[in-house]
mmCIF file of C-alpha atoms and ligand atoms in Angstrom:
data_model
loop_
_atom_site.group_PDB
_atom_site.id
_atom_site.type_symbol
_atom_site.label_atom_id
_atom_site.label_comp_id
_atom_site.label_asym_id
_atom_site.label_seq_id
_atom_site.Cartn_x
_atom_site.Cartn_y
_atom_site.Cartn_z
ATOM 1 C CA UNK A 1 0.000 0.000 0.000
ATOM 2 C CA UNK A 2 1.639 3.335 -1.035
ATOM 3 C CA UNK A 3 2.166 5.931 1.687
ATOM 4 C CA UNK A 4 -0.720 8.413 2.050
ATOM 5 C CA UNK A 5 0.119 12.085 2.547
ATOM 6 C CA UNK A 6 -2.237 14.972 3.168
ATOM 7 C CA UNK A 7 -2.484 18.724 2.778
ATOM 8 C CA UNK A 8 -5.003 21.137 4.348
ATOM 9 C CA UNK A 9 -5.698 24.587 2.912
ATOM 10 C CA UNK A 10 -8.112 27.366 3.875
ATOM 11 C CA UNK A 11 -9.316 29.810 1.230
ATOM 12 C CA UNK A 12 -11.801 32.668 1.543
ATOM 13 C CA UNK A 13 -14.539 33.901 -0.736
ATOM 14 C CA UNK A 14 -14.334 37.345 -2.347
ATOM 15 C CA UNK A 15 -16.711 40.115 -3.354
ATOM 16 C CA UNK A 16 -16.260 41.840 -6.718
ATOM 17 C CA UNK A 17 -16.239 45.657 -7.018
ATOM 18 C CA UNK A 18 -15.967 45.493 -10.824
ATOM 19 C CA UNK A 19 -17.902 42.421 -11.964
ATOM 20 C CA UNK A 20 -16.592 39.603 -14.122
ATOM 21 C CA UNK A 21 -19.525 38.944 -16.427
ATOM 22 C CA UNK A 22 -18.911 37.157 -19.718
ATOM 23 C CA UNK A 23 -16.170 34.765 -20.880
ATOM 24 C CA UNK A 24 -14.019 34.242 -23.935
ATOM 25 C CA UNK A 25 -11.590 31.492 -24.996
ATOM 26 C CA UNK A 26 -10.569 29.056 -22.299
ATOM 27 C CA UNK A 27 -12.185 30.526 -19.174
ATOM 28 C CA UNK A 28 -10.818 34.029 -19.778
ATOM 29 C CA UNK A 29 -12.901 37.084 -18.801
ATOM 30 C CA UNK A 30 -14.245 39.526 -21.413
ATOM 31 C CA UNK A 31 -13.363 42.369 -18.999
ATOM 32 C CA UNK A 32 -10.988 42.854 -16.066
ATOM 33 C CA UNK A 33 -12.452 42.697 -12.539
ATOM 34 C CA UNK A 34 -11.298 43.697 -9.058
ATOM 35 C CA UNK A 35 -12.472 42.294 -5.734
ATOM 36 C CA UNK A 36 -11.981 42.311 -2.005
ATOM 37 C CA UNK A 37 -10.858 39.035 -0.473
ATOM 38 C CA UNK A 38 -12.917 38.148 2.612
ATOM 39 C CA UNK A 39 -11.528 36.968 5.946
ATOM 40 C CA UNK A 40 -14.075 34.816 7.770
ATOM 41 C CA UNK A 41 -16.126 33.277 4.936
ATOM 42 C CA UNK A 42 -13.732 30.431 4.259
ATOM 43 C CA UNK A 43 -13.639 26.930 2.737
ATOM 44 C CA UNK A 44 -11.304 24.495 4.430
ATOM 45 C CA UNK A 45 -10.090 21.701 2.151
ATOM 46 C CA UNK A 46 -8.157 18.578 3.098
ATOM 47 C CA UNK A 47 -6.759 16.352 0.350
ATOM 48 C CA UNK A 48 -5.417 12.894 1.237
ATOM 49 C CA UNK A 49 -3.374 11.514 -1.657
ATOM 50 C CA UNK A 50 -1.075 8.671 -2.621
ATOM 51 C CA UNK A 51 0.813 7.542 -5.690
ATOM 52 C CA UNK A 52 -1.137 5.433 -8.115
ATOM 53 C CA UNK A 53 -0.957 4.220 -11.747
ATOM 54 C CA UNK A 54 -3.711 6.660 -12.758
ATOM 55 C CA UNK A 55 -5.514 9.712 -11.524
ATOM 56 C CA UNK A 56 -8.614 8.996 -9.452
ATOM 57 C CA UNK A 57 -10.873 10.939 -7.121
ATOM 58 C CA UNK A 58 -11.838 8.224 -4.650
ATOM 59 C CA UNK A 59 -14.212 10.256 -2.514
ATOM 60 C CA UNK A 60 -15.507 13.769 -2.005
ATOM 61 C CA UNK A 61 -17.081 14.812 1.266
ATOM 62 C CA UNK A 62 -18.744 18.175 1.839
ATOM 63 C CA UNK A 63 -19.474 19.034 5.493
ATOM 64 C CA UNK A 64 -18.495 15.429 6.494
ATOM 65 C CA UNK A 65 -20.975 13.769 4.103
ATOM 66 C CA UNK A 66 -20.370 12.110 0.724
ATOM 67 C CA UNK A 67 -21.690 14.521 -1.906
ATOM 68 C CA UNK A 68 -22.124 12.877 -5.347
ATOM 69 C CA UNK A 69 -23.109 16.136 -7.107
ATOM 70 C CA UNK A 70 -20.060 18.051 -5.904
ATOM 71 C CA UNK A 71 -17.882 14.973 -6.516
ATOM 72 C CA UNK A 72 -19.017 14.930 -10.122
ATOM 73 C CA UNK A 73 -18.170 18.635 -10.641
ATOM 74 C CA UNK A 74 -14.761 18.339 -8.941
ATOM 75 C CA UNK A 75 -13.922 15.116 -10.817
ATOM 76 C CA UNK A 76 -14.706 16.815 -14.155
ATOM 77 C CA UNK A 77 -12.588 19.810 -13.124
ATOM 78 C CA UNK A 78 -9.605 17.697 -12.038
ATOM 79 C CA UNK A 79 -9.821 15.568 -15.183
ATOM 80 C CA UNK A 80 -9.880 18.751 -17.285
ATOM 81 C CA UNK A 81 -6.598 20.009 -15.755
ATOM 82 C CA UNK A 82 -4.672 16.685 -15.930
ATOM 83 C CA UNK A 83 -2.770 17.755 -19.048
ATOM 84 C CA UNK A 84 -1.477 20.916 -17.403
ATOM 85 C CA UNK A 85 -0.954 19.170 -14.015
ATOM 86 C CA UNK A 86 0.928 15.978 -14.975
ATOM 87 C CA UNK A 87 1.652 15.199 -11.284
ATOM 88 C CA UNK A 88 -2.044 14.463 -10.813
ATOM 89 C CA UNK A 89 -1.917 11.731 -13.482
ATOM 90 C CA UNK A 90 -0.257 9.480 -10.901
ATOM 91 C CA UNK A 91 -2.190 10.416 -7.776
ATOM 92 C CA UNK A 92 -5.330 9.029 -6.123
ATOM 93 C CA UNK A 93 -7.110 11.714 -4.121
ATOM 94 C CA UNK A 94 -9.783 11.902 -1.417
ATOM 95 C CA UNK A 95 -11.100 15.396 -0.803
ATOM 96 C CA UNK A 96 -13.044 16.842 2.136
ATOM 97 C CA UNK A 97 -14.272 20.440 2.225
ATOM 98 C CA UNK A 98 -16.321 22.448 4.685
ATOM 99 C CA UNK A 99 -17.435 26.062 4.799
ATOM 100 C CA UNK A 100 -17.607 28.517 7.680
ATOM 101 C CA UNK A 101 -20.697 30.088 6.068
ATOM 102 C CA UNK A 102 -24.064 28.628 4.996
ATOM 103 C CA UNK A 103 -24.265 27.198 1.469
ATOM 104 C CA UNK A 104 -26.240 29.381 -0.993
ATOM 105 C CA UNK A 105 -26.072 32.367 1.355
ATOM 106 C CA UNK A 106 -25.250 34.750 -1.464
ATOM 107 C CA UNK A 107 -21.569 34.239 -0.803
ATOM 108 C CA UNK A 108 -19.572 32.847 -3.700
ATOM 109 C CA UNK A 109 -18.955 29.352 -2.312
ATOM 110 C CA UNK A 110 -17.507 28.183 -5.639
ATOM 111 C CA UNK A 111 -14.812 30.889 -5.321
ATOM 112 C CA UNK A 112 -13.580 29.694 -1.919
ATOM 113 C CA UNK A 113 -14.026 25.998 -2.785
ATOM 114 C CA UNK A 114 -12.041 26.122 -6.042
ATOM 115 C CA UNK A 115 -9.429 28.441 -4.522
ATOM 116 C CA UNK A 116 -8.844 25.963 -1.673
ATOM 117 C CA UNK A 117 -8.652 22.925 -3.975
ATOM 118 C CA UNK A 118 -6.375 24.749 -6.456
ATOM 119 C CA UNK A 119 -4.045 25.935 -3.678
ATOM 120 C CA UNK A 120 -3.804 22.359 -2.351
ATOM 121 C CA UNK A 121 -2.956 21.095 -5.857
ATOM 122 C CA UNK A 122 -0.257 23.767 -6.297
ATOM 123 C CA UNK A 123 1.239 22.435 -3.034
ATOM 124 C CA UNK A 124 0.968 18.780 -4.110
ATOM 125 C CA UNK A 125 2.763 19.512 -7.393
ATOM 126 C CA UNK A 126 5.231 21.771 -5.523
ATOM 127 C CA UNK A 127 4.809 24.526 -8.112
ATOM 128 C CA UNK A 128 7.463 27.255 -8.432
ATOM 129 C CA UNK A 129 5.239 30.283 -7.917
ATOM 130 C CA UNK A 130 2.506 28.698 -5.803
ATOM 131 C CA UNK A 131 0.161 31.691 -5.518
ATOM 132 C CA UNK A 132 0.209 32.456 -9.236
ATOM 133 C CA UNK A 133 -0.174 28.787 -10.091
ATOM 134 C CA UNK A 134 -3.031 28.358 -7.593
ATOM 135 C CA UNK A 135 -4.831 31.393 -9.038
ATOM 136 C CA UNK A 136 -4.492 30.011 -12.575
ATOM 137 C CA UNK A 137 -5.785 26.562 -11.531
ATOM 138 C CA UNK A 138 -8.597 28.118 -9.471
ATOM 139 C CA UNK A 139 -9.697 30.169 -12.497
ATOM 140 C CA UNK A 140 -10.155 26.971 -14.502
ATOM 141 C CA UNK A 141 -12.626 25.735 -11.851
ATOM 142 C CA UNK A 142 -14.510 29.015 -11.406
ATOM 143 C CA UNK A 143 -13.372 32.371 -12.778
ATOM 144 C CA UNK A 144 -13.949 34.399 -9.619
ATOM 145 C CA UNK A 145 -11.935 31.817 -7.589
ATOM 146 C CA UNK A 146 -8.770 33.177 -9.250
ATOM 147 C CA UNK A 147 -9.231 36.300 -7.082
ATOM 148 C CA UNK A 148 -9.395 34.401 -3.732
ATOM 149 C CA UNK A 149 -5.782 33.223 -3.468
ATOM 150 C CA UNK A 150 -4.339 36.550 -2.330
ATOM 151 C CA UNK A 151 -5.680 39.693 -0.666
ATOM 152 C CA UNK A 152 -6.886 42.143 0.404
ATOM 153 C CA UNK A 153 -7.613 43.397 -3.153
ATOM 154 C CA UNK A 154 -7.021 41.383 -6.305
ATOM 155 C CA UNK A 155 -7.387 42.152 -9.968
ATOM 156 C CA UNK A 156 -8.005 39.538 -12.669
ATOM 157 C CA UNK A 157 -7.962 40.238 -16.392
ATOM 158 C CA UNK A 158 -5.744 42.122 -18.769
ATOM 159 C CA UNK A 159 -5.863 45.905 -18.421
ATOM 160 C CA UNK A 160 -3.454 48.291 -20.095
ATOM 161 C CA UNK A 161 -2.808 50.496 -17.063
ATOM 162 C CA UNK A 162 -1.511 47.681 -14.845
ATOM 163 C CA UNK A 163 1.585 46.193 -16.426
ATOM 164 C CA UNK A 164 1.524 42.709 -14.833
ATOM 165 C CA UNK A 165 -2.246 42.149 -15.151
ATOM 166 C CA UNK A 166 -3.287 38.918 -16.850
ATOM 167 C CA UNK A 167 -6.284 36.955 -18.098
ATOM 168 C CA UNK A 168 -4.551 33.787 -16.821
ATOM 169 C CA UNK A 169 -4.439 34.576 -13.101
ATOM 170 C CA UNK A 170 -5.159 37.359 -10.591
ATOM 171 C CA UNK A 171 -2.607 39.755 -9.101
ATOM 172 C CA UNK A 172 -2.799 41.887 -5.940
ATOM 173 C CA UNK A 173 -3.572 45.615 -6.062
ATOM 174 C CA UNK A 174 -1.576 47.187 -3.233
ATOM 175 C CA UNK A 175 -1.546 50.819 -4.220
ATOM 176 C CA UNK A 176 -4.330 51.706 -1.788
ATOM 177 C CA UNK A 177 -4.841 54.634 0.589
ATOM 178 C CA UNK A 178 -5.103 54.004 4.371
ATOM 179 C CA UNK A 179 -8.871 54.684 4.091
ATOM 180 C CA UNK A 180 -9.062 51.230 2.506
ATOM 181 C CA UNK A 181 -6.973 49.441 5.150
ATOM 182 C CA UNK A 182 -9.900 47.752 6.903
ATOM 183 C CA UNK A 183 -13.154 47.473 5.006
ATOM 184 C CA UNK A 184 -16.300 45.683 6.206
ATOM 185 C CA UNK A 185 -18.658 43.579 4.100
ATOM 186 C CA UNK A 186 -21.961 42.953 5.861
ATOM 187 C CA UNK A 187 -24.127 40.628 3.803
ATOM 188 C CA UNK A 188 -27.900 41.011 3.933
ATOM 189 C CA UNK A 189 -29.407 37.560 3.406
ATOM 190 C CA UNK A 190 -32.570 38.666 1.621
ATOM 191 C CA UNK A 191 -33.220 35.193 0.209
ATOM 192 C CA UNK A 192 -31.200 32.006 0.680
ATOM 193 C CA UNK A 193 -32.980 29.827 -1.921
ATOM 194 C CA UNK A 194 -30.941 28.378 -4.811
ATOM 195 C CA UNK A 195 -30.352 30.898 -7.625
ATOM 196 C CA UNK A 196 -32.637 30.561 -10.648
ATOM 197 C CA UNK A 197 -29.786 31.333 -13.083
ATOM 198 C CA UNK A 198 -26.365 29.745 -12.538
ATOM 199 C CA UNK A 199 -23.467 32.127 -13.124
ATOM 200 C CA UNK A 200 -22.188 29.892 -15.965
ATOM 201 C CA UNK A 201 -25.534 30.279 -17.746
ATOM 202 C CA UNK A 202 -25.408 34.018 -16.996
ATOM 203 C CA UNK A 203 -21.928 34.446 -18.499
ATOM 204 C CA UNK A 204 -23.136 32.653 -21.652
ATOM 205 C CA UNK A 205 -25.899 35.253 -22.086
ATOM 206 C CA UNK A 206 -23.209 37.877 -22.732
ATOM 207 C CA UNK A 207 -22.162 36.253 -26.052
ATOM 208 C CA UNK A 208 -24.989 37.685 -28.084
ATOM 209 C CA UNK A 209 -25.872 40.559 -25.754
ATOM 210 C CA UNK A 210 -26.785 43.757 -27.655
ATOM 211 C CA UNK A 211 -24.856 45.894 -25.117
ATOM 212 C CA UNK A 212 -21.779 43.635 -24.934
ATOM 213 C CA UNK A 213 -19.225 46.065 -26.408
ATOM 214 C CA UNK A 214 -20.374 49.044 -24.360
ATOM 215 C CA UNK A 215 -20.386 46.880 -21.211
ATOM 216 C CA UNK A 216 -16.731 45.910 -21.840
ATOM 217 C CA UNK A 217 -15.819 49.580 -22.253
ATOM 218 C CA UNK A 218 -17.751 50.552 -19.109
ATOM 219 C CA UNK A 219 -16.106 47.813 -16.992
ATOM 220 C CA UNK A 220 -12.660 49.034 -18.073
ATOM 221 C CA UNK A 221 -13.588 52.643 -17.287
ATOM 222 C CA UNK A 222 -15.070 51.657 -13.907
ATOM 223 C CA UNK A 223 -11.940 49.669 -13.087
ATOM 224 C CA UNK A 224 -9.758 52.717 -13.706
ATOM 225 C CA UNK A 225 -12.059 54.907 -11.604
ATOM 226 C CA UNK A 226 -12.009 52.392 -8.733
ATOM 227 C CA UNK A 227 -8.218 51.950 -8.821
ATOM 228 C CA UNK A 228 -7.781 55.741 -8.672
ATOM 229 C CA UNK A 229 -10.410 56.166 -5.912
ATOM 230 C CA UNK A 230 -8.787 53.421 -3.804
ATOM 231 C CA UNK A 231 -5.395 55.011 -4.367
ATOM 232 C CA UNK A 232 -6.618 58.445 -3.303
ATOM 233 C CA UNK A 233 -8.843 57.204 -0.468
ATOM 234 C CA UNK A 234 -11.938 58.640 -2.179
ATOM 235 C CA UNK A 235 -14.880 56.646 -0.737
ATOM 236 C CA UNK A 236 -17.507 58.717 -2.545
ATOM 237 C CA UNK A 237 -16.105 58.013 -6.012
ATOM 238 C CA UNK A 238 -15.387 54.382 -5.072
ATOM 239 C CA UNK A 239 -18.880 53.832 -3.660
ATOM 240 C CA UNK A 240 -20.712 55.402 -6.601
ATOM 241 C CA UNK A 241 -18.717 53.195 -8.984
ATOM 242 C CA UNK A 242 -19.263 49.877 -7.168
ATOM 243 C CA UNK A 243 -22.999 50.620 -7.037
ATOM 244 C CA UNK A 244 -22.968 51.381 -10.776
ATOM 245 C CA UNK A 245 -21.252 47.995 -11.361
ATOM 246 C CA UNK A 246 -23.833 46.084 -9.297
ATOM 247 C CA UNK A 247 -26.798 47.730 -11.004
ATOM 248 C CA UNK A 248 -25.207 47.277 -14.442
ATOM 249 C CA UNK A 249 -24.750 43.545 -13.773
ATOM 250 C CA UNK A 250 -28.478 43.264 -13.085
ATOM 251 C CA UNK A 251 -29.346 45.521 -16.026
ATOM 252 C CA UNK A 252 -27.317 43.193 -18.279
ATOM 253 C CA UNK A 253 -29.234 40.192 -16.916
ATOM 254 C CA UNK A 254 -32.611 41.903 -17.314
ATOM 255 C CA UNK A 255 -31.814 42.791 -20.938
ATOM 256 C CA UNK A 256 -30.445 39.333 -21.863
ATOM 257 C CA UNK A 257 -32.318 36.893 -24.015
ATOM 258 C CA UNK A 258 -33.913 35.154 -22.115
ATOM 259 C CA UNK A 259 -34.044 37.812 -19.381
ATOM 260 C CA UNK A 260 -33.331 37.134 -15.714
ATOM 261 C CA UNK A 261 -34.704 39.203 -12.846
ATOM 262 C CA UNK A 262 -32.857 38.204 -9.690
ATOM 263 C CA UNK A 263 -33.523 41.200 -7.447
ATOM 264 C CA UNK A 264 -36.266 40.696 -4.849
ATOM 265 C CA UNK A 265 -38.701 43.398 -3.626
ATOM 266 C CA UNK A 266 -36.818 43.510 -0.296
ATOM 267 C CA UNK A 267 -33.562 44.144 -2.213
ATOM 268 C CA UNK A 268 -35.074 47.308 -3.718
ATOM 269 C CA UNK A 269 -36.485 48.369 -0.333
ATOM 270 C CA UNK A 270 -33.027 48.006 1.199
ATOM 271 C CA UNK A 271 -31.357 50.004 -1.621
ATOM 272 C CA UNK A 272 -33.813 52.836 -1.012
ATOM 273 C CA UNK A 273 -33.079 52.862 2.721
ATOM 274 C CA UNK A 274 -29.310 52.808 2.115
ATOM 275 C CA UNK A 275 -29.531 55.857 -0.184
ATOM 276 C CA UNK A 276 -31.716 57.734 2.293
ATOM 277 C CA UNK A 277 -29.393 56.915 5.208
ATOM 278 C CA UNK A 278 -26.415 58.131 3.207
ATOM 279 C CA UNK A 279 -28.161 61.358 2.312
ATOM 280 C CA UNK A 280 -29.258 61.994 5.918
ATOM 281 C CA UNK A 281 -26.036 61.041 7.739
ATOM 282 C CA UNK A 282 -23.228 61.416 5.132
ATOM 283 C CA UNK A 283 -21.909 58.043 6.328
ATOM 284 C CA UNK A 284 -19.838 56.140 3.676
ATOM 285 C CA UNK A 285 -22.164 53.145 3.311
ATOM 286 C CA UNK A 286 -22.314 51.607 -0.194
ATOM 287 C CA UNK A 287 -23.658 48.390 -1.697
ATOM 288 C CA UNK A 288 -22.755 45.789 -4.233
ATOM 289 C CA UNK A 289 -24.759 42.767 -5.401
ATOM 290 C CA UNK A 290 -23.778 39.565 -7.235
ATOM 291 C CA UNK A 291 -26.039 37.424 -9.418
ATOM 292 C CA UNK A 292 -28.780 37.066 -6.798
ATOM 293 C CA UNK A 293 -30.964 39.132 -4.431
ATOM 294 C CA UNK A 294 -28.537 39.473 -1.488
ATOM 295 C CA UNK A 295 -26.760 42.743 -0.759
ATOM 296 C CA UNK A 296 -23.141 43.222 0.297
ATOM 297 C CA UNK A 297 -22.758 46.428 2.342
ATOM 298 C CA UNK A 298 -19.267 47.856 1.920
ATOM 299 C CA UNK A 299 -17.946 50.486 4.367
ATOM 300 C CA UNK A 300 -14.797 51.455 6.253
ATOM 301 C CA UNK A 301 -14.536 49.740 9.622
ATOM 302 C CA UNK A 302 -13.772 53.115 11.218
ATOM 303 C CA UNK A 303 -17.467 54.028 10.613
ATOM 304 C CA UNK A 304 -18.878 50.692 11.830
ATOM 305 C CA UNK A 305 -20.501 51.958 15.061
ATOM 306 C CA UNK A 306 -23.157 54.160 13.370
ATOM 307 C CA UNK A 307 -23.544 51.981 10.268
ATOM 308 C CA UNK A 308 -23.924 48.696 12.175
ATOM 309 C CA UNK A 309 -26.722 50.089 14.325
ATOM 310 C CA UNK A 310 -28.559 51.287 11.175
ATOM 311 C CA UNK A 311 -28.120 47.829 9.638
ATOM 312 C CA UNK A 312 -29.564 46.208 12.752
ATOM 313 C CA UNK A 313 -32.609 48.458 13.075
ATOM 314 C CA UNK A 314 -33.489 49.199 9.431
ATOM 315 C CA UNK A 315 -31.969 46.581 7.119
ATOM 316 C CA UNK A 316 -31.873 43.288 9.072
ATOM 317 C CA UNK A 317 -35.714 43.220 9.284
ATOM 318 C CA UNK A 318 -35.787 42.965 5.449
ATOM 319 C CA UNK A 319 -33.639 39.789 5.563
ATOM 320 C CA UNK A 320 -34.850 36.203 5.743
ATOM 321 C CA UNK A 321 -35.173 35.488 9.490
ATOM 322 C CA UNK A 322 -33.228 38.716 10.081
ATOM 323 C CA UNK A 323 -30.004 37.038 8.950
ATOM 324 C CA UNK A 324 -26.849 39.006 8.193
ATOM 325 C CA UNK A 325 -23.180 37.942 8.009
ATOM 326 C CA UNK A 326 -20.364 40.343 8.851
ATOM 327 C CA UNK A 327 -16.950 39.979 7.290
ATOM 328 C CA UNK A 328 -13.985 42.177 6.370
ATOM 329 C CA UNK A 329 -10.989 42.189 4.052
ATOM 330 C CA UNK A 330 -8.505 39.344 4.447
ATOM 331 C CA UNK A 331 -5.211 38.102 3.075
ATOM 332 C CA UNK A 332 -6.167 35.052 0.996
ATOM 333 C CA UNK A 333 -5.536 31.302 1.000
ATOM 334 C CA UNK A 334 -3.197 29.646 3.457
ATOM 335 C CA UNK A 335 -1.767 26.207 4.089
ATOM 336 C CA UNK A 336 -2.658 24.810 7.520
ATOM 337 C CA UNK A 337 0.029 22.684 9.143
ATOM 338 C CA UNK A 338 -1.826 19.832 10.808
HETATM 339 C C1 LIG B 401 -21.557 37.905 -10.627
HETATM 340 O O1 LIG B 401 -16.887 32.899 -11.076
HETATM 341 O O2 LIG B 401 -19.184 32.068 -10.423
HETATM 342 O O3 LIG B 401 -20.138 36.875 -9.001
HETATM 343 O O4 LIG B 401 -16.409 31.151 -13.963
HETATM 344 O O5 LIG B 401 -18.673 30.246 -14.476
HETATM 345 O O6 LIG B 401 -17.614 29.751 -12.253
HETATM 346 P P1 LIG B 401 -17.755 30.730 -13.409
HETATM 347 O O7 LIG B 401 -18.462 32.032 -12.835
HETATM 348 P P2 LIG B 401 -18.311 32.742 -11.442
HETATM 349 O O8 LIG B 401 -18.940 34.182 -11.801
HETATM 350 C C2 LIG B 401 -18.980 35.198 -10.851
HETATM 351 C C3 LIG B 401 -19.859 36.288 -11.333
HETATM 352 C C4 LIG B 401 -20.153 37.367 -10.324
HETATM 353 C C5 LIG B 401 -19.196 38.558 -10.470
HETATM 354 C C6 LIG B 401 -17.803 38.376 -9.933
HETATM 355 O O9 LIG B 401 -17.591 37.685 -8.908
HETATM 356 O O10 LIG B 401 -16.898 39.008 -10.527
#
């Protein structure tokens, strides 16, 4: 019996400020995106592995239970990367993952899951530049996962202003003002039911979208505005731009063929209250939304006292069972020595 080794990795989810929406080629984005890596919303992944004549995924457990659906997706993913990861061709793996946050809570669980698996594989193959390699492998599982390997801010996709940017893997954006040192993300769980449009199906709707070219231009412009605002510490410019990105993502979905309306009535109620609160108090509270009804509230931690009490009294009642999750920016995936 060959000797079994194991590796454990923890990787967080991330929340996009400029949205990746639409693919080209081999899992490359049609526009660059930038996101904040989270700290507490994490997938922990343990891979037990031994040498073998062929690649095999012997078992996949999610939250300590065999999960045939996830096993199928991960097996397809691992098989698809065998040619670029020759080490895996002679390894038999058993994978266990668990999340610190509820599944389908409007947090990108595929980002943290694929980032953790990819980071573990980069360790197993003892890659030269492990973070870059892990980001590339994560991208092949789920595009947004490429942005979860490092933190606190990562940029994925080629953009002319940033010389080492790439469609292959994410890089960190470190040129930020101290106003962006510690940033909160409080997630309003408006609805926790499974999404009616998967993000893969959503990306595909961009192929023939009538506004595709102007969306690509807008995403590039918004990226430049956000990079400059984060560099100068300008929360007003930053906030207006992330809100424009979130609403554009939904506008693109609503004007796709077939259309998708993923915002719930409570989402719109909450957006109204956020705008009013901002107008009344001048507090830097802004929102972003992914492909679902839940809202990510983005604000500097230095303003948390006033903003958190507003969230509790005015916004939490709009959530399913009053549920919210509070997180902040983090540093990315890490290997756990156990
Ligand atoms: C709206 O990364 O989930 O969250 O590459 O098909 O796995 P796949 O898509 P995925 O898309 C994320 C879309 C988004 C915006 C974003 O995170 O940038």
